Amino acid sequence: MKAYWYDNKPGDQREPHDSGRTVSEDYLASIGVFYRHYPNIESVNTLAKERGYKNRDEVCVSPQAMGDVYESKVKMFFAEHLHEDEEIRYIRDGEGYFDVRGQEDEWIRIQLSKDDLIILPAGIYHRFTTDEKNYVKAMRLFQEEPKWTPLNRSEEVDTNPHRKTYLGTLNTAAVAAN
């Protein structure tokens, strides 16, 4: 895993967009992003049991696996959105980027590769893309039945109860740090 501030320069979303300014795991944790490197599935299984994830599936995001819809799907995944549940991804192969909003609403890019696991809290704005190799295989874990409902950023979504709860955790963390 490598995390850094996104450079916001024009260019394909699959390019690194590395500003050269790193972001620490501690900062990611302060915004609710959980990261672990798990070289074996047993560690994932233990985490799943601890957090109550009952279901899982695997998805391969690549032109070979998705055919003609690949480009449109990658663009759709890159639209800024949130979920009302945690988003959990365990990278089985390949690489991809999760971009998340920091405390000042700036983008942080998180590069994940094989055996990296990330959990994004409910209510955090984020987006996803493959890298320039156009291939990632990921396990998705779910607490209940598999669902993936993105709520694209808007004024209405800004007032979503899950978004408000998430923002409350940031304020609590900031107060605790001072």
JSON list of C-alpha atoms in Angstrom, two decimals:
[
{"chain": "A", "resi": 1, "resn": "MET", "atom": "CA", "xyz": [0.00, 0.00, 0.00]},
{"chain": "A", "resi": 2, "resn": "LYS", "atom": "CA", "xyz": [1.11, 3.47, -0.81]},
{"chain": "A", "resi": 3, "resn": "ALA", "atom": "CA", "xyz": [-0.93, 6.53, 0.16]},
{"chain": "A", "resi": 4, "resn": "TYR", "atom": "CA", "xyz": [-0.33, 10.09, -0.97]},
{"chain": "A", "resi": 5, "resn": "TRP", "atom": "CA", "xyz": [-2.09, 13.36, -1.74]},
{"chain": "A", "resi": 6, "resn": "TYR", "atom": "CA", "xyz": [-3.61, 13.28, -5.21]},
{"chain": "A", "resi": 7, "resn": "ASP", "atom": "CA", "xyz": [-2.02, 15.85, -7.56]},
{"chain": "A", "resi": 8, "resn": "ASN", "atom": "CA", "xyz": [-5.30, 17.03, -9.18]},
{"chain": "A", "resi": 9, "resn": "LYS", "atom": "CA", "xyz": [-3.56, 17.44, -12.54]},
{"chain": "A", "resi": 10, "resn": "PRO", "atom": "CA", "xyz": [-5.36, 16.61, -15.78]},
{"chain": "A", "resi": 11, "resn": "GLY", "atom": "CA", "xyz": [-4.80, 13.15, -17.20]},
{"chain": "A", "resi": 12, "resn": "ASP", "atom": "CA", "xyz": [-6.28, 9.69, -17.25]},
{"chain": "A", "resi": 13, "resn": "GLN", "atom": "CA", "xyz": [-7.68, 8.63, -13.88]},
{"chain": "A", "resi": 14, "resn": "ARG", "atom": "CA", "xyz": [-5.58, 5.43, -14.08]},
{"chain": "A", "resi": 15, "resn": "GLU", "atom": "CA", "xyz": [-2.30, 7.36, -14.01]},
{"chain": "A", "resi": 16, "resn": "PRO", "atom": "CA", "xyz": [-0.60, 7.56, -10.58]},
{"chain": "A", "resi": 17, "resn": "HIS", "atom": "CA", "xyz": [-1.36, 11.27, -9.97]},
{"chain": "A", "resi": 18, "resn": "ASP", "atom": "CA", "xyz": [1.30, 11.19, -7.26]},
{"chain": "A", "resi": 19, "resn": "SER", "atom": "CA", "xyz": [1.97, 14.62, -5.75]},
{"chain": "A", "resi": 20, "resn": "GLY", "atom": "CA", "xyz": [5.09, 13.31, -4.01]},
{"chain": "A", "resi": 21, "resn": "ARG", "atom": "CA", "xyz": [3.52, 14.08, -0.61]},
{"chain": "A", "resi": 22, "resn": "THR", "atom": "CA", "xyz": [2.91, 10.85, 1.32]},
{"chain": "A", "resi": 23, "resn": "VAL", "atom": "CA", "xyz": [0.02, 10.16, 3.68]},
{"chain": "A", "resi": 24, "resn": "SER", "atom": "CA", "xyz": [0.67, 8.00, 6.74]},
{"chain": "A", "resi": 25, "resn": "GLU", "atom": "CA", "xyz": [-1.36, 5.00, 7.90]},
{"chain": "A", "resi": 26, "resn": "ASP", "atom": "CA", "xyz": [-2.01, 6.99, 11.09]},
{"chain": "A", "resi": 27, "resn": "TYR", "atom": "CA", "xyz": [-3.67, 9.75, 9.08]},
{"chain": "A", "resi": 28, "resn": "LEU", "atom": "CA", "xyz": [-5.74, 7.19, 7.17]},
{"chain": "A", "resi": 29, "resn": "ALA", "atom": "CA", "xyz": [-6.84, 5.69, 10.51]},
{"chain": "A", "resi": 30, "resn": "SER", "atom": "CA", "xyz": [-7.79, 9.18, 11.74]},
{"chain": "A", "resi": 31, "resn": "ILE", "atom": "CA", "xyz": [-10.31, 9.45, 8.89]},
{"chain": "A", "resi": 32, "resn": "GLY", "atom": "CA", "xyz": [-11.62, 5.95, 9.54]},
{"chain": "A", "resi": 33, "resn": "VAL", "atom": "CA", "xyz": [-9.75, 4.09, 6.79]},
{"chain": "A", "resi": 34, "resn": "PHE", "atom": "CA", "xyz": [-8.52, 0.67, 7.98]},
{"chain": "A", "resi": 35, "resn": "TYR", "atom": "CA", "xyz": [-5.62, -0.93, 6.11]},
{"chain": "A", "resi": 36, "resn": "ARG", "atom": "CA", "xyz": [-3.88, -4.29, 6.55]},
{"chain": "A", "resi": 37, "resn": "HIS", "atom": "CA", "xyz": [-1.56, -6.45, 4.47]},
{"chain": "A", "resi": 38, "resn": "TYR", "atom": "CA", "xyz": [-2.79, -10.04, 4.68]},
{"chain": "A", "resi": 39, "resn": "PRO", "atom": "CA", "xyz": [-0.61, -12.52, 2.76]},
{"chain": "A", "resi": 40, "resn": "ASN", "atom": "CA", "xyz": [-3.00, -15.37, 3.53]},
{"chain": "A", "resi": 41, "resn": "ILE", "atom": "CA", "xyz": [-6.74, -15.85, 3.39]},
{"chain": "A", "resi": 42, "resn": "GLU", "atom": "CA", "xyz": [-6.86, -17.08, 7.01]},
{"chain": "A", "resi": 43, "resn": "SER", "atom": "CA", "xyz": [-6.21, -13.52, 8.21]},
{"chain": "A", "resi": 44, "resn": "VAL", "atom": "CA", "xyz": [-9.09, -12.28, 6.05]},
{"chain": "A", "resi": 45, "resn": "ASN", "atom": "CA", "xyz": [-11.33, -15.01, 7.43]},
{"chain": "A", "resi": 46, "resn": "THR", "atom": "CA", "xyz": [-10.44, -14.02, 11.01]},
{"chain": "A", "resi": 47, "resn": "LEU", "atom": "CA", "xyz": [-11.19, -10.36, 10.31]},
{"chain": "A", "resi": 48, "resn": "ALA", "atom": "CA", "xyz": [-14.46, -11.30, 8.62]},
{"chain": "A", "resi": 49, "resn": "LYS", "atom": "CA", "xyz": [-15.54, -13.27, 11.67]},
{"chain": "A", "resi": 50, "resn": "GLU", "atom": "CA", "xyz": [-14.52, -10.46, 14.07]},
{"chain": "A", "resi": 51, "resn": "ARG", "atom": "CA", "xyz": [-16.43, -7.82, 12.10]},
{"chain": "A", "resi": 52, "resn": "GLY", "atom": "CA", "xyz": [-19.47, -9.94, 11.28]},
{"chain": "A", "resi": 53, "resn": "TYR", "atom": "CA", "xyz": [-18.97, -10.22, 7.52]},
{"chain": "A", "resi": 54, "resn": "LYS", "atom": "CA", "xyz": [-21.14, -13.14, 6.48]},
{"chain": "A", "resi": 55, "resn": "ASN", "atom": "CA", "xyz": [-20.94, -12.95, 2.69]},
{"chain": "A", "resi": 56, "resn": "ARG", "atom": "CA", "xyz": [-18.29, -12.40, 0.06]},
{"chain": "A", "resi": 57, "resn": "ASP", "atom": "CA", "xyz": [-17.71, -12.53, -3.65]},
{"chain": "A", "resi": 58, "resn": "GLU", "atom": "CA", "xyz": [-14.90, -11.82, -6.09]},
{"chain": "A", "resi": 59, "resn": "VAL", "atom": "CA", "xyz": [-14.85, -9.39, -8.94]},
{"chain": "A", "resi": 60, "resn": "CYS", "atom": "CA", "xyz": [-12.35, -9.00, -11.75]},
{"chain": "A", "resi": 61, "resn": "VAL", "atom": "CA", "xyz": [-12.14, -5.52, -13.23]},
{"chain": "A", "resi": 62, "resn": "SER", "atom": "CA", "xyz": [-10.41, -5.76, -16.60]},
{"chain": "A", "resi": 63, "resn": "PRO", "atom": "CA", "xyz": [-11.24, -5.47, -20.30]},
{"chain": "A", "resi": 64, "resn": "GLN", "atom": "CA", "xyz": [-10.81, -9.24, -20.65]},
{"chain": "A", "resi": 65, "resn": "ALA", "atom": "CA", "xyz": [-13.30, -10.00, -17.87]},
{"chain": "A", "resi": 66, "resn": "MET", "atom": "CA", "xyz": [-15.80, -7.22, -18.60]},
{"chain": "A", "resi": 67, "resn": "GLY", "atom": "CA", "xyz": [-15.59, -6.82, -22.35]},
{"chain": "A", "resi": 68, "resn": "ASP", "atom": "CA", "xyz": [-17.15, -3.78, -23.98]},
{"chain": "A", "resi": 69, "resn": "VAL", "atom": "CA", "xyz": [-18.54, -2.37, -20.70]},
{"chain": "A", "resi": 70, "resn": "TYR", "atom": "CA", "xyz": [-15.09, -2.07, -19.06]},
{"chain": "A", "resi": 71, "resn": "GLU", "atom": "CA", "xyz": [-14.44, 1.60, -19.89]},
{"chain": "A", "resi": 72, "resn": "SER", "atom": "CA", "xyz": [-17.92, 2.73, -18.85]},
{"chain": "A", "resi": 73, "resn": "LYS", "atom": "CA", "xyz": [-17.73, 0.72, -15.59]},
{"chain": "A", "resi": 74, "resn": "VAL", "atom": "CA", "xyz": [-14.32, 2.14, -14.67]},
{"chain": "A", "resi": 75, "resn": "LYS", "atom": "CA", "xyz": [-15.67, 5.66, -15.28]},
{"chain": "A", "resi": 76, "resn": "MET", "atom": "CA", "xyz": [-18.74, 4.84, -13.15]},
{"chain": "A", "resi": 77, "resn": "PHE", "atom": "CA", "xyz": [-16.54, 3.54, -10.27]},
{"chain": "A", "resi": 78, "resn": "PHE", "atom": "CA", "xyz": [-14.57, 6.80, -10.45]},
{"chain": "A", "resi": 79, "resn": "ALA", "atom": "CA", "xyz": [-17.62, 8.99, -9.78]},
{"chain": "A", "resi": 80, "resn": "GLU", "atom": "CA", "xyz": [-17.36, 10.40, -6.26]},
{"chain": "A", "resi": 81, "resn": "HIS", "atom": "CA", "xyz": [-19.80, 8.57, -4.00]},
{"chain": "A", "resi": 82, "resn": "LEU", "atom": "CA", "xyz": [-20.42, 7.08, -0.57]},
{"chain": "A", "resi": 83, "resn": "HIS", "atom": "CA", "xyz": [-22.05, 3.93, 0.75]},
{"chain": "A", "resi": 84, "resn": "GLU", "atom": "CA", "xyz": [-24.30, 3.43, 3.75]},
{"chain": "A", "resi": 85, "resn": "ASP", "atom": "CA", "xyz": [-22.24, 0.37, 4.73]},
{"chain": "A", "resi": 86, "resn": "GLU", "atom": "CA", "xyz": [-18.51, -0.16, 5.10]},
{"chain": "A", "resi": 87, "resn": "GLU", "atom": "CA", "xyz": [-16.73, -0.96, 1.86]},
{"chain": "A", "resi": 88, "resn": "ILE", "atom": "CA", "xyz": [-14.29, -3.84, 2.27]},
{"chain": "A", "resi": 89, "resn": "ARG", "atom": "CA", "xyz": [-11.91, -4.94, -0.46]},
{"chain": "A", "resi": 90, "resn": "TYR", "atom": "CA", "xyz": [-9.16, -7.54, -0.37]},
{"chain": "A", "resi": 91, "resn": "ILE", "atom": "CA", "xyz": [-6.94, -7.41, -3.44]},
{"chain": "A", "resi": 92, "resn": "ARG", "atom": "CA", "xyz": [-6.32, -10.91, -4.75]},
{"chain": "A", "resi": 93, "resn": "ASP", "atom": "CA", "xyz": [-4.32, -9.88, -7.83]},
{"chain": "A", "resi": 94, "resn": "GLY", "atom": "CA", "xyz": [-3.39, -6.80, -9.82]},
{"chain": "A", "resi": 95, "resn": "GLU", "atom": "CA", "xyz": [-3.54, -3.21, -8.59]},
{"chain": "A", "resi": 96, "resn": "GLY", "atom": "CA", "xyz": [-5.98, -0.39, -8.20]},
{"chain": "A", "resi": 97, "resn": "TYR", "atom": "CA", "xyz": [-6.51, 2.98, -6.55]},
{"chain": "A", "resi": 98, "resn": "PHE", "atom": "CA", "xyz": [-9.02, 4.06, -3.96]},
{"chain": "A", "resi": 99, "resn": "ASP", "atom": "CA", "xyz": [-9.26, 7.82, -3.60]},
{"chain": "A", "resi": 100, "resn": "VAL", "atom": "CA", "xyz": [-10.78, 9.07, -0.34]},
{"chain": "A", "resi": 101, "resn": "ARG", "atom": "CA", "xyz": [-11.54, 12.56, 0.93]},
{"chain": "A", "resi": 102, "resn": "GLY", "atom": "CA", "xyz": [-9.31, 13.82, 3.74]},
{"chain": "A", "resi": 103, "resn": "GLN", "atom": "CA", "xyz": [-10.36, 16.00, 6.66]},
{"chain": "A", "resi": 104, "resn": "GLU", "atom": "CA", "xyz": [-10.15, 19.15, 4.53]},
{"chain": "A", "resi": 105, "resn": "ASP", "atom": "CA", "xyz": [-12.06, 17.51, 1.63]},
{"chain": "A", "resi": 106, "resn": "GLU", "atom": "CA", "xyz": [-8.88, 16.97, -0.42]},
{"chain": "A", "resi": 107, "resn": "TRP", "atom": "CA", "xyz": [-8.22, 13.74, -2.30]},
{"chain": "A", "resi": 108, "resn": "ILE", "atom": "CA", "xyz": [-5.90, 11.07, -0.94]},
{"chain": "A", "resi": 109, "resn": "ARG", "atom": "CA", "xyz": [-4.90, 8.31, -3.35]},
{"chain": "A", "resi": 110, "resn": "ILE", "atom": "CA", "xyz": [-4.36, 4.84, -1.90]},
{"chain": "A", "resi": 111, "resn": "GLN", "atom": "CA", "xyz": [-2.59, 2.39, -4.19]},
{"chain": "A", "resi": 112, "resn": "LEU", "atom": "CA", "xyz": [-3.43, -1.22, -3.34]},
{"chain": "A", "resi": 113, "resn": "SER", "atom": "CA", "xyz": [-1.89, -4.42, -4.68]},
{"chain": "A", "resi": 114, "resn": "LYS", "atom": "CA", "xyz": [-2.06, -8.16, -4.03]},
{"chain": "A", "resi": 115, "resn": "ASP", "atom": "CA", "xyz": [-2.81, -9.08, -0.40]},
{"chain": "A", "resi": 116, "resn": "ASP", "atom": "CA", "xyz": [-3.80, -5.54, 0.61]},
{"chain": "A", "resi": 117, "resn": "LEU", "atom": "CA", "xyz": [-7.09, -5.14, 2.47]},
{"chain": "A", "resi": 118, "resn": "ILE", "atom": "CA", "xyz": [-8.90, -1.85, 2.98]},
{"chain": "A", "resi": 119, "resn": "ILE", "atom": "CA", "xyz": [-12.06, -0.93, 4.84]},
{"chain": "A", "resi": 120, "resn": "LEU", "atom": "CA", "xyz": [-13.69, 2.41, 4.09]},
{"chain": "A", "resi": 121, "resn": "PRO", "atom": "CA", "xyz": [-16.20, 3.60, 6.68]},
{"chain": "A", "resi": 122, "resn": "ALA", "atom": "CA", "xyz": [-19.83, 4.17, 5.79]},
{"chain": "A", "resi": 123, "resn": "GLY", "atom": "CA", "xyz": [-20.32, 7.80, 4.79]},
{"chain": "A", "resi": 124, "resn": "ILE", "atom": "CA", "xyz": [-16.82, 8.58, 3.46]},
{"chain": "A", "resi": 125, "resn": "TYR", "atom": "CA", "xyz": [-16.69, 10.03, -0.04]},
{"chain": "A", "resi": 126, "resn": "HIS", "atom": "CA", "xyz": [-14.46, 7.96, -2.28]},
{"chain": "A", "resi": 127, "resn": "ARG", "atom": "CA", "xyz": [-13.91, 6.61, -5.78]},
{"chain": "A", "resi": 128, "resn": "PHE", "atom": "CA", "xyz": [-12.05, 3.69, -7.37]},
{"chain": "A", "resi": 129, "resn": "THR", "atom": "CA", "xyz": [-10.08, 3.01, -10.52]},
{"chain": "A", "resi": 130, "resn": "THR", "atom": "CA", "xyz": [-7.69, 0.44, -11.87]},
{"chain": "A", "resi": 131, "resn": "ASP", "atom": "CA", "xyz": [-4.14, 1.51, -12.63]},
{"chain": "A", "resi": 132, "resn": "GLU", "atom": "CA", "xyz": [-2.68, 1.74, -16.13]},
{"chain": "A", "resi": 133, "resn": "LYS", "atom": "CA", "xyz": [-2.45, -2.07, -16.37]},
{"chain": "A", "resi": 134, "resn": "ASN", "atom": "CA", "xyz": [-6.28, -2.20, -16.37]},
{"chain": "A", "resi": 135, "resn": "TYR", "atom": "CA", "xyz": [-6.50, -5.26, -14.13]},
{"chain": "A", "resi": 136, "resn": "VAL", "atom": "CA", "xyz": [-7.50, -5.90, -10.55]},
{"chain": "A", "resi": 137, "resn": "LYS", "atom": "CA", "xyz": [-9.15, -8.90, -8.92]},
{"chain": "A", "resi": 138, "resn": "ALA", "atom": "CA", "xyz": [-10.74, -8.19, -5.54]},
{"chain": "A", "resi": 139, "resn": "MET", "atom": "CA", "xyz": [-12.75, -9.96, -2.89]},
{"chain": "A", "resi": 140, "resn": "ARG", "atom": "CA", "xyz": [-15.70, -7.95, -1.61]},
{"chain": "A", "resi": 141, "resn": "LEU", "atom": "CA", "xyz": [-16.99, -8.72, 1.87]},
{"chain": "A", "resi": 142, "resn": "PHE", "atom": "CA", "xyz": [-20.48, -7.92, 3.16]},
{"chain": "A", "resi": 143, "resn": "GLN", "atom": "CA", "xyz": [-22.09, -8.01, 6.59]},
{"chain": "A", "resi": 144, "resn": "GLU", "atom": "CA", "xyz": [-25.44, -9.05, 5.11]},
{"chain": "A", "resi": 145, "resn": "GLU", "atom": "CA", "xyz": [-26.57, -9.86, 1.58]},
{"chain": "A", "resi": 146, "resn": "PRO", "atom": "CA", "xyz": [-24.19, -8.50, -1.06]},
{"chain": "A", "resi": 147, "resn": "LYS", "atom": "CA", "xyz": [-25.14, -5.00, -2.09]},
{"chain": "A", "resi": 148, "resn": "TRP", "atom": "CA", "xyz": [-23.27, -2.13, -3.62]},
{"chain": "A", "resi": 149, "resn": "THR", "atom": "CA", "xyz": [-25.36, 0.99, -3.77]},
{"chain": "A", "resi": 150, "resn": "PRO", "atom": "CA", "xyz": [-23.30, 4.10, -4.52]},
{"chain": "A", "resi": 151, "resn": "LEU", "atom": "CA", "xyz": [-24.80, 7.45, -3.56]},
{"chain": "A", "resi": 152, "resn": "ASN", "atom": "CA", "xyz": [-23.12, 10.01, -5.82]},
{"chain": "A", "resi": 153, "resn": "ARG", "atom": "CA", "xyz": [-22.06, 13.22, -4.10]},
{"chain": "A", "resi": 154, "resn": "SER", "atom": "CA", "xyz": [-24.73, 15.91, -4.08]},
{"chain": "A", "resi": 155, "resn": "GLU", "atom": "CA", "xyz": [-26.24, 18.41, -1.62]},
{"chain": "A", "resi": 156, "resn": "GLU", "atom": "CA", "xyz": [-28.88, 15.81, -0.76]},
{"chain": "A", "resi": 157, "resn": "VAL", "atom": "CA", "xyz": [-26.28, 13.10, -0.08]},
{"chain": "A", "resi": 158, "resn": "ASP", "atom": "CA", "xyz": [-24.26, 15.57, 2.03]},
{"chain": "A", "resi": 159, "resn": "THR", "atom": "CA", "xyz": [-27.16, 15.43, 4.53]},
{"chain": "A", "resi": 160, "resn": "ASN", "atom": "CA", "xyz": [-27.48, 11.62, 4.47]},
{"chain": "A", "resi": 161, "resn": "PRO", "atom": "CA", "xyz": [-27.55, 10.24, 8.05]},
{"chain": "A", "resi": 162, "resn": "HIS", "atom": "CA", "xyz": [-24.56, 7.95, 7.35]},
{"chain": "A", "resi": 163, "resn": "ARG", "atom": "CA", "xyz": [-22.57, 10.93, 6.05]},
{"chain": "A", "resi": 164, "resn": "LYS", "atom": "CA", "xyz": [-23.47, 12.98, 9.13]},
{"chain": "A", "resi": 165, "resn": "THR", "atom": "CA", "xyz": [-22.48, 10.11, 11.44]},
{"chain": "A", "resi": 166, "resn": "TYR", "atom": "CA", "xyz": [-19.17, 9.76, 9.62]},
{"chain": "A", "resi": 167, "resn": "LEU", "atom": "CA", "xyz": [-18.44, 13.49, 9.91]},
{"chain": "A", "resi": 168, "resn": "GLY", "atom": "CA", "xyz": [-19.26, 13.27, 13.62]},
{"chain": "A", "resi": 169, "resn": "THR", "atom": "CA", "xyz": [-16.54, 10.64, 14.04]},
{"chain": "A", "resi": 170, "resn": "LEU", "atom": "CA", "xyz": [-14.02, 13.04, 12.46]},
{"chain": "A", "resi": 171, "resn": "ASN", "atom": "CA", "xyz": [-14.99, 15.82, 14.87]},
{"chain": "A", "resi": 172, "resn": "THR", "atom": "CA", "xyz": [-14.71, 13.44, 17.83]},
{"chain": "A", "resi": 173, "resn": "ALA", "atom": "CA", "xyz": [-11.28, 12.26, 16.65]},
{"chain": "A", "resi": 174, "resn": "ALA", "atom": "CA", "xyz": [-10.09, 15.86, 16.24]},
{"chain": "A", "resi": 175, "resn": "VAL", "atom": "CA", "xyz": [-11.25, 16.77, 19.77]},
{"chain": "A", "resi": 176, "resn": "ALA", "atom": "CA", "xyz": [-9.56, 13.67, 21.23]},
{"chain": "A", "resi": 177, "resn": "ALA", "atom": "CA", "xyz": [-6.28, 14.54, 19.49]},
{"chain": "A", "resi": 178, "resn": "ASN", "atom": "CA", "xyz": [-6.20, 18.04, 21.02]}
]
